[in-house]
XYZ file of C-alpha atoms in Angstrom:
639
model
C 0.000 0.000 0.000
C 2.927 2.314 0.590
C 4.201 2.061 -3.000
C 1.116 3.488 -4.734
C 0.711 6.215 -2.129
C 4.157 7.562 -2.997
C 3.294 8.289 -6.691
C 1.411 11.599 -6.169
C 4.231 12.875 -3.971
C 6.839 11.875 -6.609
C 4.984 13.693 -9.393
C 4.660 16.755 -7.188
C 8.399 16.798 -6.476
C 9.174 16.530 -10.209
C 6.848 19.440 -11.017
C 8.259 21.483 -8.158
C 11.855 20.891 -9.249
C 10.918 21.997 -12.788
C 9.355 25.209 -11.550
C 12.393 25.976 -9.424
C 14.720 25.354 -12.370
C 12.663 27.633 -14.611
C 12.728 30.400 -12.014
C 16.484 29.975 -11.577
C 17.101 30.146 -15.363
C 14.749 33.084 -15.697
C 16.659 34.886 -12.999
C 19.919 34.070 -14.821
C 18.600 35.358 -18.164
C 17.267 38.482 -16.483
C 20.921 39.415 -15.889
C 21.838 39.484 -19.640
C 23.655 42.740 -20.486
C 22.431 45.460 -22.781
C 22.198 44.538 -26.488
C 21.953 40.841 -25.589
C 19.128 38.302 -25.416
C 18.423 35.089 -23.554
C 19.006 31.812 -25.421
C 17.324 28.523 -24.409
C 16.570 30.000 -20.961
C 20.163 29.209 -19.913
C 22.632 31.473 -21.728
C 22.946 34.987 -23.089
C 23.978 35.962 -26.641
C 24.678 39.366 -28.184
C 22.159 40.729 -30.675
C 23.022 40.858 -34.423
C 25.516 43.636 -35.054
C 27.140 43.221 -31.625
C 29.854 40.941 -30.241
C 30.775 39.992 -26.682
C 33.915 41.488 -25.201
C 35.277 38.005 -24.452
C 34.591 36.800 -27.997
C 32.244 34.018 -26.834
C 28.995 33.529 -28.734
C 27.092 32.267 -25.652
C 27.901 33.305 -22.083
C 26.493 33.341 -18.527
C 28.938 35.752 -16.873
C 26.741 38.633 -15.608
C 29.437 41.304 -16.150
C 29.910 40.464 -19.861
C 29.254 43.335 -22.305
C 28.129 43.438 -25.947
C 29.914 45.956 -28.161
C 28.962 47.254 -31.603
C 30.644 45.586 -34.603
C 32.071 48.071 -37.098
C 31.213 46.313 -40.361
C 33.058 48.970 -42.356
C 36.467 48.063 -40.888
C 38.485 44.835 -40.818
C 37.913 41.975 -40.421
C 34.457 42.475 -41.985
C 35.192 45.403 -44.361
C 31.895 45.619 -46.242
C 32.502 46.569 -49.880
C 29.737 48.776 -51.260
C 30.944 48.986 -54.859
C 32.250 51.787 -57.053
C 31.639 55.420 -56.068
C 30.185 54.423 -52.683
C 31.328 53.840 -49.108
C 30.203 52.014 -46.000
C 28.709 53.821 -42.987
C 28.590 52.098 -39.594
C 25.670 52.605 -37.189
C 24.855 50.994 -33.839
C 24.153 47.338 -34.474
C 24.159 47.682 -38.261
C 25.555 49.546 -41.282
C 24.492 50.918 -44.659
C 26.075 52.022 -47.933
C 25.700 55.412 -49.562
C 27.072 57.117 -52.669
C 30.032 59.480 -52.612
C 29.396 63.186 -52.789
C 28.403 64.133 -56.331
C 26.803 60.744 -57.000
C 23.253 59.506 -56.569
C 21.345 56.223 -56.769
C 19.483 55.497 -59.959
C 16.377 54.720 -57.897
C 16.521 58.069 -56.078
C 17.153 56.483 -52.675
C 19.966 57.354 -50.266
C 20.998 54.018 -48.765
C 21.617 50.425 -49.822
C 23.049 47.274 -48.225
C 25.549 45.673 -50.669
C 27.388 46.205 -53.937
C 24.690 44.387 -55.942
C 22.309 47.276 -55.153
C 24.861 49.925 -56.129
C 23.551 52.196 -58.896
C 25.621 55.250 -57.932
C 26.174 57.667 -60.820
C 27.191 61.286 -61.201
C 24.578 63.855 -60.265
C 23.371 65.848 -63.278
C 22.476 69.536 -62.976
C 20.485 71.838 -65.279
C 23.683 73.800 -65.968
C 25.461 70.817 -67.523
C 22.567 69.122 -69.264
C 20.014 70.663 -71.506
C 17.922 67.530 -71.709
C 17.918 63.773 -71.280
C 20.890 61.841 -72.605
C 20.138 59.639 -75.531
C 21.655 56.192 -75.854
C 23.465 57.353 -79.000
C 25.328 60.031 -77.031
C 26.436 57.469 -74.427
C 27.792 55.209 -77.162
C 29.806 58.040 -78.692
C 31.285 59.037 -75.318
C 32.489 55.557 -74.462
C 33.735 54.850 -77.960
C 36.427 57.464 -77.417
C 37.464 55.725 -74.175
C 37.680 52.283 -75.747
C 39.822 53.565 -78.631
C 42.169 55.549 -76.391
C 45.474 53.712 -76.911
C 47.281 55.926 -74.404
C 44.863 54.899 -71.649
C 45.308 51.141 -72.242
C 48.840 50.936 -73.596
C 50.793 52.484 -70.712
C 49.100 50.967 -67.657
C 49.894 47.823 -65.694
C 47.607 44.810 -65.692
C 45.926 45.747 -62.410
C 45.373 49.328 -63.568
C 43.915 48.157 -66.886
C 41.526 45.826 -65.036
C 40.450 48.683 -62.767
C 39.803 51.023 -65.719
C 37.857 48.319 -67.574
C 35.720 47.647 -64.489
C 34.813 51.337 -64.200
C 33.912 51.544 -67.879
C 31.696 48.446 -67.731
C 29.870 49.605 -64.599
C 29.431 53.212 -65.708
C 28.285 52.203 -69.165
C 25.663 49.870 -67.742
C 24.364 52.457 -65.244
C 24.060 55.251 -67.806
C 22.330 53.036 -70.368
C 19.805 51.834 -67.783
C 19.143 55.358 -66.504
C 18.557 56.653 -70.017
C 16.158 53.795 -70.746
C 14.200 54.414 -67.525
C 13.959 58.140 -68.233
C 12.135 57.373 -71.477
C 9.745 54.534 -70.546
C 7.570 55.232 -73.573
C 10.406 54.012 -75.797
C 10.128 50.350 -74.816
C 12.734 49.139 -77.309
C 15.919 50.997 -78.231
C 18.800 49.822 -80.422
C 22.057 51.618 -81.163
C 25.165 50.267 -82.866
C 28.457 51.542 -84.243
C 31.892 50.058 -84.893
C 32.739 49.733 -81.177
C 29.561 49.291 -79.136
C 26.082 47.859 -79.742
C 23.207 48.345 -77.288
C 19.665 47.058 -76.962
C 17.335 48.052 -74.105
C 13.850 46.894 -73.176
C 11.502 48.724 -70.771
C 8.701 46.912 -68.932
C 5.990 49.232 -67.594
C 3.585 46.649 -66.196
C 3.557 43.293 -64.492
C 4.292 40.201 -66.539
C 0.971 38.936 -67.838
C 2.356 35.498 -68.676
C 4.436 33.594 -66.159
C 6.517 32.016 -68.892
C 7.185 35.205 -70.841
C 10.830 35.546 -71.852
C 12.525 38.583 -73.382
C 15.225 37.982 -76.021
C 17.769 40.734 -76.690
C 20.167 40.605 -79.657
C 23.353 42.598 -80.308
C 26.009 41.835 -82.946
C 25.105 38.134 -83.388
C 25.010 37.622 -79.607
C 21.768 37.132 -77.698
C 20.362 36.915 -74.171
C 17.154 35.307 -72.879
C 15.840 36.615 -69.550
C 12.568 35.948 -67.764
C 10.107 38.832 -67.488
C 9.659 38.361 -63.731
C 13.408 38.711 -63.233
C 13.300 42.139 -64.899
C 10.316 43.447 -62.953
C 11.233 41.822 -59.606
C 7.976 42.904 -58.001
C 8.515 46.557 -58.946
C 4.922 47.711 -59.531
C 5.548 51.387 -58.727
C 7.423 52.279 -61.884
C 9.077 50.980 -65.056
C 11.852 48.384 -65.103
C 14.529 48.065 -67.753
C 17.022 45.513 -69.045
C 20.090 46.409 -71.082
C 22.288 44.191 -73.267
C 25.583 45.690 -74.477
C 28.233 44.246 -76.789
C 31.803 45.605 -77.082
C 33.643 44.851 -80.300
C 37.174 45.779 -79.207
C 37.116 45.511 -75.406
C 38.144 41.862 -75.674
C 41.532 42.976 -77.011
C 42.090 44.854 -73.731
C 40.710 42.465 -71.089
C 41.848 39.346 -72.932
C 42.482 35.768 -71.789
C 45.525 36.799 -69.721
C 43.030 37.968 -67.092
C 41.732 34.383 -66.729
C 43.424 32.853 -63.673
C 41.736 29.428 -63.640
C 43.267 27.847 -66.750
C 45.803 25.010 -66.809
C 49.367 25.893 -67.684
C 49.312 23.522 -70.661
C 46.308 25.245 -72.255
C 46.649 28.103 -74.748
C 43.567 30.132 -73.961
C 42.270 33.152 -75.809
C 39.036 35.094 -75.962
C 36.849 33.811 -78.800
C 33.791 36.067 -78.527
C 32.848 39.660 -78.007
C 32.530 40.953 -74.465
C 28.883 41.536 -73.550
C 27.277 43.199 -70.527
C 23.810 42.690 -69.111
C 22.012 44.593 -66.375
C 18.544 45.386 -65.024
C 17.221 48.468 -63.221
C 16.258 50.150 -61.025
C 17.135 47.086 -58.890
C 20.352 45.240 -59.709
C 21.545 41.633 -59.671
C 19.212 40.100 -57.117
C 18.424 36.387 -57.093
C 16.737 35.142 -60.268
C 13.936 32.621 -60.538
C 15.575 31.135 -63.648
C 19.068 31.256 -65.092
C 19.821 33.762 -67.831
C 20.803 32.179 -71.170
C 23.530 33.800 -73.274
C 24.480 32.836 -76.829
C 27.828 33.905 -78.335
C 29.089 33.770 -81.902
C 32.718 32.601 -82.129
C 35.366 34.916 -83.528
C 37.166 31.817 -84.900
C 35.671 28.462 -85.781
C 35.972 25.846 -83.044
C 37.502 22.405 -83.640
C 36.256 19.295 -81.872
C 39.130 19.085 -79.394
C 38.987 22.643 -78.063
C 37.954 23.351 -74.478
C 35.364 26.087 -73.929
C 34.978 28.280 -70.831
C 31.954 30.469 -70.041
C 33.279 33.342 -67.914
C 32.167 36.640 -66.391
C 34.110 39.729 -65.346
C 34.485 39.496 -61.568
C 35.278 42.851 -59.945
C 36.751 42.937 -56.439
C 37.782 46.182 -54.759
C 38.053 47.985 -58.072
C 40.150 45.222 -59.667
C 38.815 42.565 -62.042
C 39.458 39.239 -63.760
C 37.609 36.537 -65.688
C 35.956 33.842 -63.544
C 33.711 30.796 -64.107
C 31.742 31.154 -60.841
C 28.031 30.843 -61.567
C 28.601 30.489 -65.340
C 27.867 27.161 -67.001
C 28.381 25.753 -70.478
C 25.094 24.514 -71.969
C 25.882 23.812 -75.607
C 28.687 24.388 -78.079
C 29.258 23.799 -81.794
C 31.690 25.091 -84.394
C 30.233 28.608 -84.592
C 28.327 29.303 -81.343
C 28.493 28.708 -77.609
C 25.493 28.841 -75.276
C 26.032 29.637 -71.591
C 23.789 30.079 -68.564
C 24.366 32.333 -65.570
C 22.763 32.832 -62.181
C 23.612 36.550 -62.147
C 24.124 39.483 -64.502
C 27.515 40.971 -65.248
C 29.893 41.185 -68.233
C 30.448 37.877 -70.032
C 32.637 36.257 -72.689
C 33.707 32.880 -74.074
C 37.299 31.699 -73.696
C 38.666 28.841 -75.731
C 41.726 26.631 -75.254
C 43.417 25.196 -78.297
C 45.497 22.065 -77.991
C 49.163 22.295 -78.887
C 48.602 19.833 -81.769
C 45.659 20.084 -84.107
C 44.277 16.947 -85.705
C 46.023 15.902 -88.898
C 43.399 14.826 -91.486
C 45.898 12.481 -93.200
C 46.560 10.670 -89.911
C 42.815 10.378 -89.375
C 42.362 8.776 -92.804
C 45.261 6.374 -92.149
C 43.749 5.429 -88.785
C 40.311 4.678 -90.180
C 41.606 2.787 -93.221
C 44.082 0.782 -91.134
C 41.501 -0.048 -88.463
C 38.976 -1.049 -91.127
C 41.485 -3.406 -92.726
C 42.402 -4.761 -89.287
C 38.739 -5.482 -88.552
C 38.490 -7.625 -91.672
C 41.713 -9.501 -90.896
C 40.783 -10.007 -87.238
C 37.426 -11.455 -88.273
C 39.125 -13.874 -90.699
C 41.724 -14.791 -88.073
C 39.063 -15.495 -85.426
C 37.138 -17.719 -87.851
C 40.341 -19.555 -88.717
C 41.240 -20.193 -85.077
C 37.714 -21.454 -84.412
C 37.261 -23.706 -87.469
C 40.727 -25.085 -88.220
C 40.994 -28.081 -85.894
C 44.546 -28.871 -86.906
C 45.944 -25.819 -85.111
C 43.696 -25.741 -82.066
C 45.828 -25.686 -78.914
C 46.749 -23.314 -76.086
C 48.568 -20.953 -78.426
C 45.558 -20.766 -80.737
C 43.281 -19.987 -77.771
C 45.485 -17.010 -76.893
C 45.420 -15.770 -80.492
C 41.640 -16.161 -80.616
C 40.960 -14.176 -77.428
C 43.335 -11.394 -78.476
C 41.697 -11.213 -81.909
C 38.182 -11.037 -80.414
C 39.099 -8.291 -77.927
C 40.836 -6.192 -80.587
C 37.957 -6.774 -83.008
C 35.328 -5.534 -80.532
C 37.505 -2.624 -79.329
C 38.254 -1.364 -82.860
C 34.625 -1.794 -83.933
C 33.328 0.178 -80.939
C 36.017 2.826 -81.472
C 35.082 3.357 -85.121
C 31.328 3.465 -84.534
C 30.848 5.124 -81.141
C 33.895 7.135 -80.007
C 32.175 10.420 -81.017
C 28.705 9.629 -79.597
C 28.820 12.375 -76.949
C 25.216 13.590 -77.236
C 23.892 11.461 -74.336
C 26.259 11.649 -71.362
C 25.207 8.356 -69.771
C 25.589 6.467 -73.047
C 28.943 8.146 -73.683
C 30.152 7.102 -70.213
C 29.120 3.492 -70.908
C 30.962 3.539 -74.253
C 34.076 4.944 -72.567
C 33.906 2.229 -69.899
C 33.491 -0.497 -72.528
C 36.454 0.834 -74.533
C 38.502 1.028 -71.339
C 37.767 -2.635 -70.606
C 38.230 -3.960 -74.154
C 41.561 -2.242 -74.738
C 42.836 -3.265 -71.299
C 41.748 -6.833 -72.050
C 43.549 -6.681 -75.404
C 46.784 -5.611 -73.736
C 46.368 -8.260 -71.049
C 46.073 -10.954 -73.749
C 49.186 -9.446 -75.378
C 50.940 -9.966 -72.041
C 49.816 -13.593 -71.965
C 51.011 -13.972 -75.557
C 54.431 -12.727 -74.477
C 54.519 -15.080 -71.501
C 53.525 -18.051 -73.665
C 56.131 -17.167 -76.270
C 58.804 -17.091 -73.577
C 57.696 -20.428 -72.107
C 57.600 -21.973 -75.589
C 61.124 -20.812 -76.398
C 62.395 -22.084 -73.038
C 60.873 -25.528 -73.640
C 62.098 -26.046 -77.207
C 63.696 -29.345 -76.260
C 60.293 -30.731 -75.239
C 58.128 -31.717 -78.179
C 54.739 -30.715 -76.789
C 55.964 -28.433 -73.967
C 52.996 -29.714 -71.951
C 54.072 -27.964 -68.744
C 53.814 -24.533 -70.406
C 50.476 -25.399 -71.996
C 49.055 -26.689 -68.722
C 50.198 -23.571 -66.885
C 48.707 -21.238 -69.523
C 45.368 -23.055 -69.635
C 44.872 -22.506 -65.917
C 46.052 -18.909 -65.966
C 44.869 -17.257 -69.124
C 41.109 -16.753 -68.728
C 41.101 -15.485 -65.101
C 43.944 -13.082 -65.932
C 42.882 -12.141 -69.453
C 39.361 -11.076 -68.512
C 39.494 -10.764 -64.708
C 42.341 -8.262 -64.256
C 40.889 -5.663 -66.693
C 37.484 -6.048 -65.027
C 38.982 -5.279 -61.612
C 40.796 -2.181 -62.912
C 37.691 -0.817 -64.660
C 35.502 -1.573 -61.617
C 37.846 0.357 -59.309
C 38.023 3.280 -61.761
C 34.249 3.406 -62.223
C 33.580 3.194 -58.484
C 36.056 5.947 -57.599
C 35.336 8.530 -60.325
C 32.430 7.525 -62.576
C 31.906 11.128 -63.758
C 35.309 11.096 -65.489
C 34.179 8.526 -68.057
C 33.434 10.543 -71.207
C 34.695 13.972 -72.292
C 32.850 16.740 -74.171
C 34.539 15.637 -77.428
C 35.197 11.895 -77.089
C 33.737 8.913 -75.244
C 36.996 8.124 -73.513
C 38.707 8.624 -70.156
C 39.108 12.174 -68.863
C 42.608 13.497 -68.220
C 41.555 15.405 -65.064
C 42.796 14.151 -61.672
C 45.124 11.714 -63.433
C 42.185 9.462 -64.329
C 43.711 8.539 -67.694
C 46.426 6.610 -65.832
C 43.818 3.971 -65.089
C 44.529 2.966 -68.697
C 48.058 4.260 -69.355
C 49.534 2.739 -66.177
C 48.672 -0.910 -66.943
C 49.497 -0.424 -70.650
C 52.988 0.963 -69.921
C 53.645 -1.887 -67.472
C 52.557 -4.520 -70.019
C 54.698 -3.013 -72.788
C 57.771 -3.044 -70.512
C 57.176 -6.677 -69.472
C 56.610 -7.779 -73.067
C 59.835 -6.087 -74.142
C 61.667 -8.105 -71.478
C 59.999 -11.312 -72.689
C 60.945 -10.478 -76.268
C 64.614 -9.914 -75.412
C 64.740 -13.138 -73.381
C 63.267 -15.091 -76.292
C 65.889 -13.674 -78.647
C 68.676 -14.721 -76.246
C 67.263 -18.244 -75.971
C 66.947 -18.584 -79.738
C 70.484 -17.315 -80.269
C 71.886 -19.965 -77.920
C 69.726 -22.617 -79.560
C 70.915 -21.733 -83.059
C 74.557 -21.879 -82.001
C 74.137 -25.368 -80.511
C 72.152 -26.951 -83.356
C 73.504 -29.739 -85.535
C 73.128 -29.827 -89.302
C 69.581 -31.149 -89.307
C 67.824 -28.990 -91.883
C 64.341 -29.488 -90.455
C 65.384 -28.364 -87.009
C 67.178 -25.333 -88.379
C 64.131 -24.375 -90.445
C 61.807 -24.708 -87.440
C 63.998 -22.477 -85.300
C 64.342 -19.907 -88.076
C 60.581 -19.820 -88.504
C 60.223 -19.374 -84.735
C 62.769 -16.541 -84.885
C 60.768 -14.834 -87.624
C 57.567 -15.214 -85.628
C 59.292 -13.894 -82.534
C 60.290 -10.779 -84.460
C 56.733 -10.384 -85.704
C 55.555 -10.730 -82.109
C 57.169 -7.357 -81.426
C 54.223 -5.857 -83.284
C 51.629 -8.295 -81.983
C 52.652 -7.808 -78.340
C 51.958 -4.063 -78.545
C 55.605 -3.072 -78.091
C 55.280 -0.684 -81.040
C 53.163 1.560 -78.824
C 56.507 2.829 -77.545
C 56.578 4.942 -80.709
C 53.941 7.135 -79.090
C 56.497 8.187 -76.470
C 58.960 9.204 -79.187
C 56.616 11.814 -80.691
C 58.755 14.728 -79.497
C 61.246 17.047 -81.121
C 61.932 17.332 -84.856
C 61.004 13.682 -85.524
C 57.564 13.970 -83.873
C 55.694 14.165 -87.178
C 57.436 11.106 -88.617
C 56.942 9.116 -85.401
C 53.240 10.029 -85.392
C 52.841 8.524 -88.863
C 54.823 5.384 -87.954
C 52.836 4.938 -84.752
C 49.495 5.316 -86.548
C 50.353 3.016 -89.464
C 51.916 0.192 -87.424
C 49.357 0.073 -84.616
C 46.305 0.438 -86.847
C 47.511 -2.617 -88.821
C 47.999 -4.851 -85.779
C 45.122 -7.089 -86.857
C 46.690 -7.536 -90.294
C 49.958 -8.725 -88.715
C 48.081 -11.241 -86.536
C 46.322 -12.724 -89.571
C 49.537 -12.791 -91.601
C 51.749 -14.439 -88.955
C 49.353 -16.885 -87.320
C 47.230 -17.803 -90.350
C 48.756 -17.152 -93.777
C 52.291 -18.198 -92.742
C 51.094 -21.339 -90.962
C 51.671 -24.487 -93.028
C 48.750 -26.245 -91.337
C 46.398 -23.350 -92.037
C 47.492 -23.158 -95.685
C 46.904 -26.910 -96.017
C 43.451 -26.460 -94.443
C 42.667 -23.606 -96.826
C 43.811 -25.787 -99.744
C 41.523 -28.627 -98.711
C 38.568 -26.243 -98.469
C 39.266 -24.737 -101.898
C 39.778 -28.203 -103.443
C 36.513 -29.405 -101.978
C 34.584 -26.406 -103.310
C 36.200 -26.541 -106.766
C 35.548 -30.266 -107.337
C 32.470 -30.182 -109.654
C 31.633 -33.890 -109.891
C 31.619 -36.989 -107.743
C 31.532 -40.588 -108.855
C 29.642 -43.560 -107.429
C 29.739 -47.276 -108.453
C 26.693 -49.051 -109.825
C 25.148 -51.582 -107.496
C 24.279 -54.045 -110.379
C 26.592 -57.115 -110.304
C 28.087 -58.639 -113.365
C 31.092 -58.345 -115.614
C 29.523 -55.593 -117.685
C 28.897 -53.322 -114.782
C 30.609 -49.925 -115.210
C 30.876 -46.848 -113.062
C 27.946 -44.559 -113.526
C 28.360 -40.784 -113.468
C 26.114 -38.687 -111.290
C 26.080 -34.940 -111.026
């Protein structure tokens, strides 16, 4: 009976202890200093714009104080943009224009550089009327063609001057457009600058309405709601400006994100885009920009969508927030999450594609495909030569056949990224498998030469039968699986369905290939040494000498079959690079032809098998004996 009677008292004590704790915490929070607030009924924290003297975010010490943060000084140092400065106030800050400048919207304060529309104040004494867009173009044309201004300054000074021109040009064009809202569309163009402005005086009637602005073969698509931005009290404007010669001043040397091996240059006009009276706030949809190339693009060229990033009056090209959507020979389409000045940079490879080498590659690979198909059929159907060696030849021929066929038909299928990645992975596996079978060919050749004294060299054959299939197909599968699991996005490039060179990913193929070539070269040299000793110790038996000479010839041919000729790719440097490129292309594209020649056409057993097949097909008649007995019975002819 005592147990149940204790429950009400226990609940009461729990409630009482909670009330006491709340009162204690409330008393603690009541002691928070000025410009601070209570947090979770246990600690104090300074209000936004203030920081504790001790530097702690949360505190309980009753003598702690919260001091104002000066956002206009380090370490914060708010940057308000050109022709403006930061002003600190208790618990906050604001930006305002320098003396002699005013906001385009007519206001006096703003919070960040994106809202900066500061421009020089105009007075009745200096202006007799509203500036026209044509007058603005003429004024800035003289600045852009001023060789003294651009030719004598340092890189940082040139970037600073270009930033001021871009910002001032945009502000003046927008102000002029807003001062004449009845002129909803304005276009001006001369040899240096081209401008198009659109003015929106009412809310967007259609949610999907998009404005397209065009200047000098460049265009911009922007959503109507992103121009208006809820501004129902007055007109809104968007400006699109193209500079014909500014790209010669702020060229690709101002791009700091390129690789050292790339030769990058600006391959479009510089364009600027802006909206007013509000500037560069968050957009509901990305802005689409289309550029016409100054020079035609080749398939192997990298493309960068960039914008002019201004920091503290300086500037440089950056890719932040700019994305490549589509590219062809003549145009590049980019998207951006903000408005600024934009351009297209292009990187040309040090070696452009040689059309003659391309023709040699395709012709050689086509001929190899035919020979590999004939070789595979021979290895499968000719029973007289079927052994361990033939199995190795067959697997190598099949892997090379599939790899070359996929290369010729699908290496350029980059339209669908997932499909391109699968093609790149398949090519990675097939070529690795081909080189692995070349390694097994080299090992078998070495074991065969070492066991010349044994007629059937059964130990070598037994060893190869157990080893070849797990190694030939298993090792490449493991390498590709590890590569695909670690960096699947690096399968497929914008131009080819192959492995990307970024992050050293291409070494998932080059590493094993280089190792196999080195091992096969060692095998080849060992075989030559063995054959040399064998030839010196032979007696005068002609048949034996002929067999060893044939083996020596095949061993020399194996230099091509084993993939050792890929070493020519390393020698493509210096004055002989062009010649080595042709040798490399011709020899390696005809690898299938060499396999068919050495292992089929030069094989006495295969030639005998071919002869039997041809004799059987060319024999037009067969004879059978009559079944009638008797001395007069004669053979009867049947066709």
